[in-house]
Every structure is written in structure tokens, then in C-alpha cells.
XYZ file of C-alpha atoms in Angstrom:
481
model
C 90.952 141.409 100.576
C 94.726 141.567 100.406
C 96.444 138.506 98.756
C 100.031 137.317 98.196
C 101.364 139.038 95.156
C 102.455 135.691 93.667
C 99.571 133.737 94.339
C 97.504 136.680 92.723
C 99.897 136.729 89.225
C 99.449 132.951 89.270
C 95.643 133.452 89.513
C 95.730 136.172 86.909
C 97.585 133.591 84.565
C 94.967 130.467 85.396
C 91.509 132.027 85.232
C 92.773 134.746 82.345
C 88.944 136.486 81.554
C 87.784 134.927 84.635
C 90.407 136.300 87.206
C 88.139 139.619 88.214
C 84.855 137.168 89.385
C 86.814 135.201 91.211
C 88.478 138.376 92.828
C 84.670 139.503 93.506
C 83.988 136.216 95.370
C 86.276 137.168 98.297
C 83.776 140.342 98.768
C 80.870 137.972 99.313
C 80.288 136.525 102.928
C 81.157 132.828 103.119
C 78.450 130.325 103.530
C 78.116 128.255 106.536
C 76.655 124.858 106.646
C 76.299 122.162 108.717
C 75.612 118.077 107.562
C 73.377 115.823 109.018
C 74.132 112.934 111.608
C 71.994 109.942 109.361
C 72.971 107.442 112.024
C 70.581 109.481 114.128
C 67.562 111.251 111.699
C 67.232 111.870 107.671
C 67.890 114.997 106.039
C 64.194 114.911 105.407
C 63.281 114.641 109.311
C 65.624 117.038 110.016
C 64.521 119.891 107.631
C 60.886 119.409 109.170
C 62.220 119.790 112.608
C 64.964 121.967 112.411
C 65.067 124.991 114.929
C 66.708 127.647 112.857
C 66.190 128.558 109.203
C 67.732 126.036 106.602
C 68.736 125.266 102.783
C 69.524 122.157 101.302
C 72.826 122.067 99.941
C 72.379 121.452 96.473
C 75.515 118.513 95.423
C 75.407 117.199 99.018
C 72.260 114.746 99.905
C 72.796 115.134 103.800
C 73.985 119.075 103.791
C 72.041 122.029 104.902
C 73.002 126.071 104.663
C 72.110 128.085 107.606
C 71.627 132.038 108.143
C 74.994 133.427 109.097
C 72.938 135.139 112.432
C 72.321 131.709 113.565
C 75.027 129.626 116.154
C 73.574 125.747 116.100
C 76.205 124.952 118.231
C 74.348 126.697 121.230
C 71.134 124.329 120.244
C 70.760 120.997 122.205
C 70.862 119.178 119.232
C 74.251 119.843 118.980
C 75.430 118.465 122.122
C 72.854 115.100 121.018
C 75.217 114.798 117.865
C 72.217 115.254 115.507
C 74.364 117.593 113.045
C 78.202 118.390 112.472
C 79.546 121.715 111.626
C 81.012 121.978 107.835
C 81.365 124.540 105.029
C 79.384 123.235 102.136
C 82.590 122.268 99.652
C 83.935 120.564 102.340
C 81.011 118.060 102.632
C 82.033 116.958 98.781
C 84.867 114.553 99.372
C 82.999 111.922 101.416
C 79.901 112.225 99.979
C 81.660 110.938 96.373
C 83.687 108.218 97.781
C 81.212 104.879 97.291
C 80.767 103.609 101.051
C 78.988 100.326 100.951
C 78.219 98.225 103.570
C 81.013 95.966 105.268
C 83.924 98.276 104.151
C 86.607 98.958 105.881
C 87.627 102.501 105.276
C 90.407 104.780 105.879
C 90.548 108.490 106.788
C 94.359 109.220 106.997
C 94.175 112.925 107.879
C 91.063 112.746 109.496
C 91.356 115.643 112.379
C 89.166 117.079 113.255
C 86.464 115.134 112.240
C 84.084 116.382 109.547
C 85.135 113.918 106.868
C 85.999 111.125 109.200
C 81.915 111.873 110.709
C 80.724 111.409 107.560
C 82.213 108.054 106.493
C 81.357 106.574 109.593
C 77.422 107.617 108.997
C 77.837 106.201 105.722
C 79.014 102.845 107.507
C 75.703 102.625 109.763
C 77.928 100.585 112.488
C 78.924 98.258 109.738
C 82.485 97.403 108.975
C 85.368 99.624 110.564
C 86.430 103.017 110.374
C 90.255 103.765 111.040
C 90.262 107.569 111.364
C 94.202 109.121 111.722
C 95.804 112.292 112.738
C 99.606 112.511 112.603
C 99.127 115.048 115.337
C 98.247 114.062 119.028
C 95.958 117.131 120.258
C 94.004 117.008 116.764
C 93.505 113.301 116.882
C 92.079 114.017 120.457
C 89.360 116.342 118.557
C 88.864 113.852 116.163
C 87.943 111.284 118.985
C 85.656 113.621 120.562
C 83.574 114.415 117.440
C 83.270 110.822 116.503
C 82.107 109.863 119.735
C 79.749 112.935 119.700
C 78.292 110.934 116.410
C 77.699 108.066 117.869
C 80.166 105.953 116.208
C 81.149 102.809 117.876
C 83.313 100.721 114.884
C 85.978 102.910 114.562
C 90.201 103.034 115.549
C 91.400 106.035 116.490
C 95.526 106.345 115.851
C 97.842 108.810 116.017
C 100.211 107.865 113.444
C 102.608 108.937 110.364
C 101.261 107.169 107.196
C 104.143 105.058 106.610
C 103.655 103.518 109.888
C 100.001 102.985 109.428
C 100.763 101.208 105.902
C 103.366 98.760 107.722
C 100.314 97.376 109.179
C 97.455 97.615 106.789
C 99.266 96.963 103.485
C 95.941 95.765 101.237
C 93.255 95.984 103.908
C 91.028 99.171 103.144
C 88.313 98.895 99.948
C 87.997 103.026 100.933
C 90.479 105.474 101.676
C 90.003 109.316 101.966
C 93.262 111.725 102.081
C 92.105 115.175 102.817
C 95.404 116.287 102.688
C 97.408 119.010 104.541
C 98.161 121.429 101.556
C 98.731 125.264 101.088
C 94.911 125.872 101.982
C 94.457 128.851 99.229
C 91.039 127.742 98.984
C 90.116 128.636 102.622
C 91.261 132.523 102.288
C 88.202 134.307 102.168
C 87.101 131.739 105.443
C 90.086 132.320 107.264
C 92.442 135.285 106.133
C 95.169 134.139 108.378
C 95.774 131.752 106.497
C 96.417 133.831 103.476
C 99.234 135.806 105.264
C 101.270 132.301 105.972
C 100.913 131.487 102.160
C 104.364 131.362 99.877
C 105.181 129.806 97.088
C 107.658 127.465 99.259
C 104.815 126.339 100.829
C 102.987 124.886 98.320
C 106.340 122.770 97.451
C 106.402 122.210 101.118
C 102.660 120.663 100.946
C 103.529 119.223 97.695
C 106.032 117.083 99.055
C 104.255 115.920 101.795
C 101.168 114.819 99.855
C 103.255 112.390 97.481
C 104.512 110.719 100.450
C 101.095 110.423 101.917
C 99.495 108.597 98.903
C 102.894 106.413 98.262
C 101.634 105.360 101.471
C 97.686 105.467 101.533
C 98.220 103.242 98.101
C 100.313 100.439 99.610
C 97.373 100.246 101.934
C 93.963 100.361 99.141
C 93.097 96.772 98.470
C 93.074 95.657 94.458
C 89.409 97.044 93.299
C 89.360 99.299 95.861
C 89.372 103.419 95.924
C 90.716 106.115 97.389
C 89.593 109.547 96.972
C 91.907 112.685 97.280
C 91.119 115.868 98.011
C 92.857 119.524 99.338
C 91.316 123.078 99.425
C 93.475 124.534 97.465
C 93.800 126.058 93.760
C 97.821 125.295 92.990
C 97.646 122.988 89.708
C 101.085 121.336 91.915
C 99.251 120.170 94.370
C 96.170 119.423 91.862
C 96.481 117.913 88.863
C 99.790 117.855 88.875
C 99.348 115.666 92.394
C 97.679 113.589 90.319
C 99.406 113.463 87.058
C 102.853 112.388 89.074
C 100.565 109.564 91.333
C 98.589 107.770 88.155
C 101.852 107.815 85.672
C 103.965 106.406 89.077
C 101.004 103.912 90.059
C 99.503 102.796 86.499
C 97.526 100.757 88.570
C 95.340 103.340 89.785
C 93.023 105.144 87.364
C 90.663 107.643 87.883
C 86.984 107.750 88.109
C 84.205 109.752 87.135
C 81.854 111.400 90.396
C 78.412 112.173 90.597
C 78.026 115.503 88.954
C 76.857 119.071 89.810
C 76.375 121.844 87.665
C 78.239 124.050 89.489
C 81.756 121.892 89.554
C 84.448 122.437 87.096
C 86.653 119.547 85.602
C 89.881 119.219 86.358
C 92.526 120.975 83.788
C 94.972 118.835 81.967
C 96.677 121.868 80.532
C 97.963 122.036 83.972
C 100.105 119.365 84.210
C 100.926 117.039 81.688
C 98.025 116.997 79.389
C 96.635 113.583 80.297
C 92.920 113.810 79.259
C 91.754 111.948 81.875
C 92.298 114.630 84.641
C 89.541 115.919 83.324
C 87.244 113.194 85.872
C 88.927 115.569 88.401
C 86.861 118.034 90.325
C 87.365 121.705 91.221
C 85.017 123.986 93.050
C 85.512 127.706 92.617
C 84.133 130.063 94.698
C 83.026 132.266 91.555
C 81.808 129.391 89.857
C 79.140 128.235 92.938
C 78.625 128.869 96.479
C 81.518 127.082 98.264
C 84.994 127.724 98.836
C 87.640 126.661 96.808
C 88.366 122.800 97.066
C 89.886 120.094 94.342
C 88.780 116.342 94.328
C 90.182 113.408 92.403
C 88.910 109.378 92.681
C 90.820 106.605 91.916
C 90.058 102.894 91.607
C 92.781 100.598 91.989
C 93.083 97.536 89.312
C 91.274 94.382 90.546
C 94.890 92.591 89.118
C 97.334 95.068 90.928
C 99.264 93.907 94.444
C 101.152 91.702 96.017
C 100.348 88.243 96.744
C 100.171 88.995 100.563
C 97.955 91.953 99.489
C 96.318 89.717 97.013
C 95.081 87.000 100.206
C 93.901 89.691 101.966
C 91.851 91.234 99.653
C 90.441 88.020 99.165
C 89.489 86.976 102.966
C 88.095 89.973 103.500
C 85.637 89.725 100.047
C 84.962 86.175 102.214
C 84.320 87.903 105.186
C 82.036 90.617 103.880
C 80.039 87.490 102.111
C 79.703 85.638 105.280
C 79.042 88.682 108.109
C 76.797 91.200 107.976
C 77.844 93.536 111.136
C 75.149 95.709 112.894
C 75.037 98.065 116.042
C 76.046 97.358 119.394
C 73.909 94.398 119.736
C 74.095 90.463 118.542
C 77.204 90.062 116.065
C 78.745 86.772 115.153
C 82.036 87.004 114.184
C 85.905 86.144 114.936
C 88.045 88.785 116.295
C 92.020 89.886 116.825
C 92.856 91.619 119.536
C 95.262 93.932 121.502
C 98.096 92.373 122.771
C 96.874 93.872 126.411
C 93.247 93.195 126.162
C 91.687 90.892 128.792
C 87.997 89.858 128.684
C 85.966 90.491 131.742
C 84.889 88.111 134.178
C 80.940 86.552 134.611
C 80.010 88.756 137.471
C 81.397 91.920 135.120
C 79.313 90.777 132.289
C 76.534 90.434 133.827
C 76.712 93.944 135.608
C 77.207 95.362 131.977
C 74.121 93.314 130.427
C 72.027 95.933 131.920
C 73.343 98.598 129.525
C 74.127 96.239 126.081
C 71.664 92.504 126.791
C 72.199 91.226 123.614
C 76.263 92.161 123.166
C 78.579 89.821 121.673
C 80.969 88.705 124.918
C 83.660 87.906 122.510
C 83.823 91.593 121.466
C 83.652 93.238 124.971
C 87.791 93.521 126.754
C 88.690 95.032 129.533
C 91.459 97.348 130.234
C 92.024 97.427 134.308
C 88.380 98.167 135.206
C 87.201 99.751 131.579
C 85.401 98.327 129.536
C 85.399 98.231 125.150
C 82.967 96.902 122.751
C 86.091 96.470 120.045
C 87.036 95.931 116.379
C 88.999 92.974 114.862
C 92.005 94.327 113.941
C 95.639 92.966 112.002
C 98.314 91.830 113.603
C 100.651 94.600 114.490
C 97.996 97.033 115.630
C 98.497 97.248 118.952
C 101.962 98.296 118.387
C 100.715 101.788 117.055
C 99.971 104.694 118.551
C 96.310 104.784 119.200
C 93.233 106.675 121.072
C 90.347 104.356 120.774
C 89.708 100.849 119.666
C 85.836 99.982 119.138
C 83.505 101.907 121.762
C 84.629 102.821 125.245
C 81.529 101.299 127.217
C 82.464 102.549 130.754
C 83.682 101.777 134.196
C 83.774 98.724 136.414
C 83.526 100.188 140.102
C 83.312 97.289 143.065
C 79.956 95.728 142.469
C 78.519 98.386 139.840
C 79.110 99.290 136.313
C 78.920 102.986 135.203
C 78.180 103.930 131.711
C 80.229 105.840 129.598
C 79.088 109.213 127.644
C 80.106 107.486 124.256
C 77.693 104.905 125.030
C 75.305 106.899 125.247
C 76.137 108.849 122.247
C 76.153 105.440 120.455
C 72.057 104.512 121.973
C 69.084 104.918 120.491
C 65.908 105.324 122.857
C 63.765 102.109 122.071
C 67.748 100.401 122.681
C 67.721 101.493 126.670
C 64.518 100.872 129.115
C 64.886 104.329 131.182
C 64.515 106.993 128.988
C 64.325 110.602 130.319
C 63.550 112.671 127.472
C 63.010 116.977 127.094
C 62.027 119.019 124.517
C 65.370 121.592 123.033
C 63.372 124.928 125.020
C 63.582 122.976 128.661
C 65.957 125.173 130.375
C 66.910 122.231 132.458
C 69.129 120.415 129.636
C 71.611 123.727 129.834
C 71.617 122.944 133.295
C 72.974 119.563 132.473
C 74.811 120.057 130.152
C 76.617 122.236 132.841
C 76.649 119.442 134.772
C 74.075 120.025 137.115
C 71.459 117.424 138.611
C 68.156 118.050 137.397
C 64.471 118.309 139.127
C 61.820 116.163 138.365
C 58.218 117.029 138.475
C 56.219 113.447 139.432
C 52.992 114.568 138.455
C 53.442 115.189 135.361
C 56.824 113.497 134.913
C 57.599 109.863 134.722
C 61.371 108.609 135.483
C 62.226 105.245 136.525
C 64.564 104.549 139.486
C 68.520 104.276 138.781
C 70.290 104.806 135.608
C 68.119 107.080 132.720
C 69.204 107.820 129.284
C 69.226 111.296 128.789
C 67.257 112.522 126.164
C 66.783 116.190 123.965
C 63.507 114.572 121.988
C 64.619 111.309 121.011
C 68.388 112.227 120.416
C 69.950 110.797 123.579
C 72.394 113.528 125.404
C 74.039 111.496 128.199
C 72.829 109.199 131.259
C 71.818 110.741 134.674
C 70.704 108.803 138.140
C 67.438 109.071 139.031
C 66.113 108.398 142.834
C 63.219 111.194 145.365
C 62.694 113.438 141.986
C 66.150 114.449 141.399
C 68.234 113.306 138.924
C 71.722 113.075 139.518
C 73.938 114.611 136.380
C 76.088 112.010 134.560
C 77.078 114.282 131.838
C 81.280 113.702 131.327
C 82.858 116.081 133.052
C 85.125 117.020 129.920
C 82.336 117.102 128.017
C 80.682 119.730 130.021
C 79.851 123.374 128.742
């Protein structure tokens, strides 16, 4: 493989005796991997079910390897949201950044959606999950894919971070920046990118990232932690990222991660010899099988922030004690909302009760005739730019309500009374998936009258109508194949 001539002195001059492995890597075929979906099935049922050849990932619990001969995006289970497409290093960042219950977590460059999938697993429903794209048609993927999860306690913006922070100063205990850097790491995956590289790029990227974690820091809470990560080898954007954020911030201070024999540390002969960038991570592609990606967590001191910072840090820690939030179902709990948001009338409610029975009414709001199971958010939210707030539940039309397909994304079987369900070889679930209605056979079939839940196995796929053996496709038409 061809490389810039400066990136490959640089890399001559960093690895030294180990500069000709690492050139053998890019003559190796890249891995592919996928991770699973644990709102939906555990890496254990999945490896007994799954319908291709798989390998665990070693340093990720929920990541799998797959033959490169294989396309599980073709599979049903795709389409049900059971697994997400995602090179193996990739999968690192959110799998070391401690989720717990209740947290309210930030992914500010979250497009398209493979980090930003994995947090919100990680939150089970709990909490909230503001996932941000500075750009509008990648924050669109990113909206797709985390509706395609299931994920139902999540905001959606389309934002630049310093507007974002203007809102949230103090409120996240997580944050994740994947940021936008020079992307050396992701040659051998994608060579185009290697023939956009120059050294003014990195500076370019450089820049960028200190002004995204100026501002993803004014919004961690005190105690709270915010992991950084880019796939990319320049120390500048590395430790050097780091060296400049800690010695700024001496609040912040990094953290050790769960190990793996196959990571490196992080090199403090690289920037300015601080020991402690050693708790950094890098993954070499000559060192284990991944492409090349860099990962650094930080705590911030329980004593740091502002008093305004400082109060909300502590009513959430009040909140967290006193609610424990769960799926779409019975949830107590006081909410903010959008400055446009109406809540629907009795006869609307009870049209939707057939869908969500034990909802909290407080939660559901009502944009002209759609309907939103939403999150409580801080004032000044609903002055951003933003895609989704909560779960879009569907459409009021005159005396019916119709279901959404993120709804049904968000369901579980035993959750909705009509369940159609088929197994992945049915060729009828390409048919709707295409968007056509589907045949029933009575004798050996049984389907209820009216709305069904759609299901490949037990991994709902969409709703469909059901009335004289046919049911009628309800598959979103934008979702369609």
C-alpha cells in the first residue's frame, strides 16, 4: 500500500525496530466485526443462534468477528436490530467508559451511530442518552441506527459543541468524544482516506479537538468521566491531545481501563513526559487484530465546578437516588419539556393505550397529530437544533392511532398481544421488508385481527394489519429495502 511520504518518515521515527511489522499489517485483510444489540439478546444467545460463522472478540464482552465472505446486513436480523456493524477497535471506546444505571451520557460526535448504539445498550432504557452530530445528513444516520436499536431515552441534536455546553454546563456523569481527527488509523480500511492525509491536516484536526473537549468539559459533572478517543497514530492528536487538556484542566485526571494483552500504553516520550499518559491506550494493527485507534479516560475531581454546576450535580445524585427509570412502561417521575409540546387529549390517550397500557401520561406530548414518549430535559433545550426527543410513538389519524416503526423497534414480544412471528429462511419477511403485504396460511398459522407486531423469531421487525389471511405491510416506507 502506498502511503504519504511524511506520514511514513514519521512512522519510521515512532516505531524505530518496529516500523517494518507495522508496514506488513497493511498486507493483511482487515477484520470485520459486528457487536451485539444486549437490549435485545446476550452475546451468549447470540453465538448459539447466530446464522453465519462467528468469533468472540477478545477485549470486547458484546463483539463478534465474522468471515469476510459473509454480508449480515442481508440477514433479517439485521433489519430486527439484533447486531450493529463495527470494526473490532472501534467497539473499545464505549465498552471502557463505566455506564451505570441512571446516567445521563453524552456522545458529542456520535454519527453514525456505532458508539452512540452502544452506550444506549449499556443504559437498558435507563437515564438519557444525548447523541450529537455537528452535521445534519450524519445526525439523520445516527437517528436511524438508534431507532433501529431500539432505543427510546435518547435526544438527538444537531449541534456545534459550544452550543450544546451553553445548555448542559454540569449535567452529564458520561461523555464520549470520538473525535473527527486525521483518521491514519483507518488506512488499510479505507485507502481513500490515506490520499486526503497531510501534515496540515492533522493540525487542522488538532485544532478542532481542543475546542471540542474545552467544550465537552464545561459540560462533565464533578466525579464524572469522559472518555476520548480518535483512530489515529499522530502523538498531536494523542498524547499530546491529552498532555495540553490535563495540564489546562488540572481538574481532570486520567484513569486506568480494563486491560488487554494486546493494547499498548500510551507514550509520554511523545509529548511532554507526564508519566501518567501512560493509562492511555493505543491499538496497533501489528500489535493485535484491529486497526489503529488511541483511547484516553478521564475522571473529573468530585471538588471541581462552578456552584451552578455544583447544584446540578447534586440534584441529579438526588434524582438518581429517588428514580429508578425503566422501559416504555410505568415511570414516576417529573419532567421539562419543549417549549411547543402539548399533551394529548383523553380520547387520544386512550386510542394509544392499546400500543403502551401502562405509559406514564405525563411523558407522552403531542406535536400536531404525533405522538412522543419524551425525556426531561434543561431549560434551553428546545432552543437547539434537534432530530428526536424521547421515542416517536406514531400518528393520530381521525379516530385511530397508527404505530410508528421506532415503536416497534423499541417492543419486546411478551410487551404487545398480537405477535406475528417467522423464522430468518421465510421468504416472506424479504417481501416485507420490501414493503409488501404478506399471506397467511390459517391452518397452520395463527394471527389475530388488526394491528400485529412483526416478528423475525422473537426480534420484532415492524407492525403489519392483519384481516381474511392477508396481512397488510406496515413496514416505514423509508425504511424499506
Amino acid at each position: 500500500m502506498k502511503l504519504p511520504y511524511e506520514f511514513d518518515e514519521r512512522m519510521k521515527k515512532m516505531l524505530g525496530e518496529e516500523y517494518s511489522d507495522f508496514m506488513a499489517s497493511y498486507d493483511r485483510p482487515r477484520l470485520r466485526g459486528l457487536r451485539v444489540n444486549t437490549m435485545k439478546i446476550t452475546p451468549e444467545e447470540f453465538e448459539t443462534i447466530a446464522p453465519f460463522p462467528v468469533k468472540k472478540v477478545p477485549w470486547v464482552s458484546d463483539g463478534f468477528i465474522y468471515p469476510n465472505d459473509v454480508f449480515p446486513a442481508r440477514h433479517p436480523y439485521y433489519a430486527a436490530g439484533v447486531y450493529y456493524l463495527q470494526e473490532p477497535s472501534a467497539m473499545t471506546p464505549a465498552s471502557r467508559l463505566p455506564i451505570e444505571a441512571g446516567d445521563r451520557v453524552l456522545d458529542l460526535c456520535a454519527a453514525p451511530g456505532g458508539k452512540a448504539t452502544e452506550l444506549a445498550a449499556k443504559l437498558r432504557g435507563t437515564g438519557i442518552l444525548v447523541a450529537n452530530d455537528a452535521s445534519n445528513s450524519r445526525a439523520k444516520a445516527l437517528l436511524r441506527n438508534l431507532e433501529l436499536f431500539g432505543t427510546e431515552n435518547m435526544f438527538v441534536t444537531n449541534e456545534m459543541p459550544e452550543r450544546l455546553s451553553g445548555v448542559f454546563s454540569g449535567y452529564f456523569d458520561k461523555i464520549l468524544v470520538d473525535a473527527p481527527c486525521s483518521g491514519e488509523g483507518m488506512f488499510r480500511k479505507d485507502p481513500d482516506v490515506a490520499e486526503t492525509w497531510s501534515p496540515e491536516r492533522v493540525r487542522y484536526f488538532a485544532s478542532q479537538q481542543r475546542n471540542i473537549l474545552e467544550n465537552a468539559r464545561k459540560m462533565l459533572k464533578p466525579g464524572g468521566y469522559l472518555m476520548y478517543s480518535t483512530c489515529t497514530f499522530s502523538p498531536e492528536e494523542d498524547e499530546q491531545m491529552i498532555s495540553w487538556f490535563i495540564n489546562t484542566y488540572p481538574d481532570l485526571s486520567l484513569q486506568e481501563m480494563e486491560g488487554y494483552s494486546g493494547f499498548s500504553e500510551g507514550r509520554p516520550d511523545w509529548a511532554d513526559g507526564n508519566p501518567e499518559l501512560r493509562k492511555c491506550v493505543r491499538i496497533w494493527p501489528h500489535r493485535m487484530d484491529g486497526e489503529g485507534h488511541f483511547l484516553a479516560l478521564m475522571r473529573r475531581d468530585l471538588s471541581s465546578g462552578s456552584d451552578r454546576e455544583d447544584s446540578g450535580a447534586a440534584l441529579h445524585g438526588r434524582e438518581k437516588k429517588r428514580t429508578s427509570r425503566g422501559r416504555v412502561s410505568g415511570r414516576t417521575r417529573e419532567r421539562q419539556t419543549l417549549s411547543s409540546d402539548i399533551r394529548p387529549d383523553s380520547e387520544q390517550l386512550e386510542l394509544l393505550r392499546e400500543f403502551l397500557p401502562q405509559a406514564e401520561t405525563g411523558r407522552i406530548e403531542r406535536r400536531s397529530d404525533k405522538g412522543y414518549y419524551v425525556q426531561e430535559l434543561p431549560d434551553g433545550a428546545g432552543k437547539l437544533n434537534f432530530l428526536r426527543n424521547g421515542l416517536y410513538l406514531g400518528e393520530w389519524k381521525k379516530k385511530r392511532f397508527e404505530p410508528s416503526q421506532p415503536l416497534a423497534m423499541a417492543k419486546r414480544p411478551e410487551e404487545f398481544e398480537n405477535v406475528f412471528s417467522m423464522k430468518p429462511d421465510d421468504e416472506r419477511i424479504a417481501r416485507y421488508l420490501h414493503g409488501e403485504t404478506i399471506q397467511t396460511d390459517p391452518k397452520r398459522e395463527r394471527v389475530s385481527s388488526g394491528w400485529n407486531l412483526i416478528c423475525v423469531d422473537r426480534f420484532p421487525i415492524g407492525w403489519g394489519k392483519y384481516a381474511n389471511g392477508i396481512i397488510k405491510n406496515k413496514y416505514a416506507a423509508s425504511w424499506r429495502r
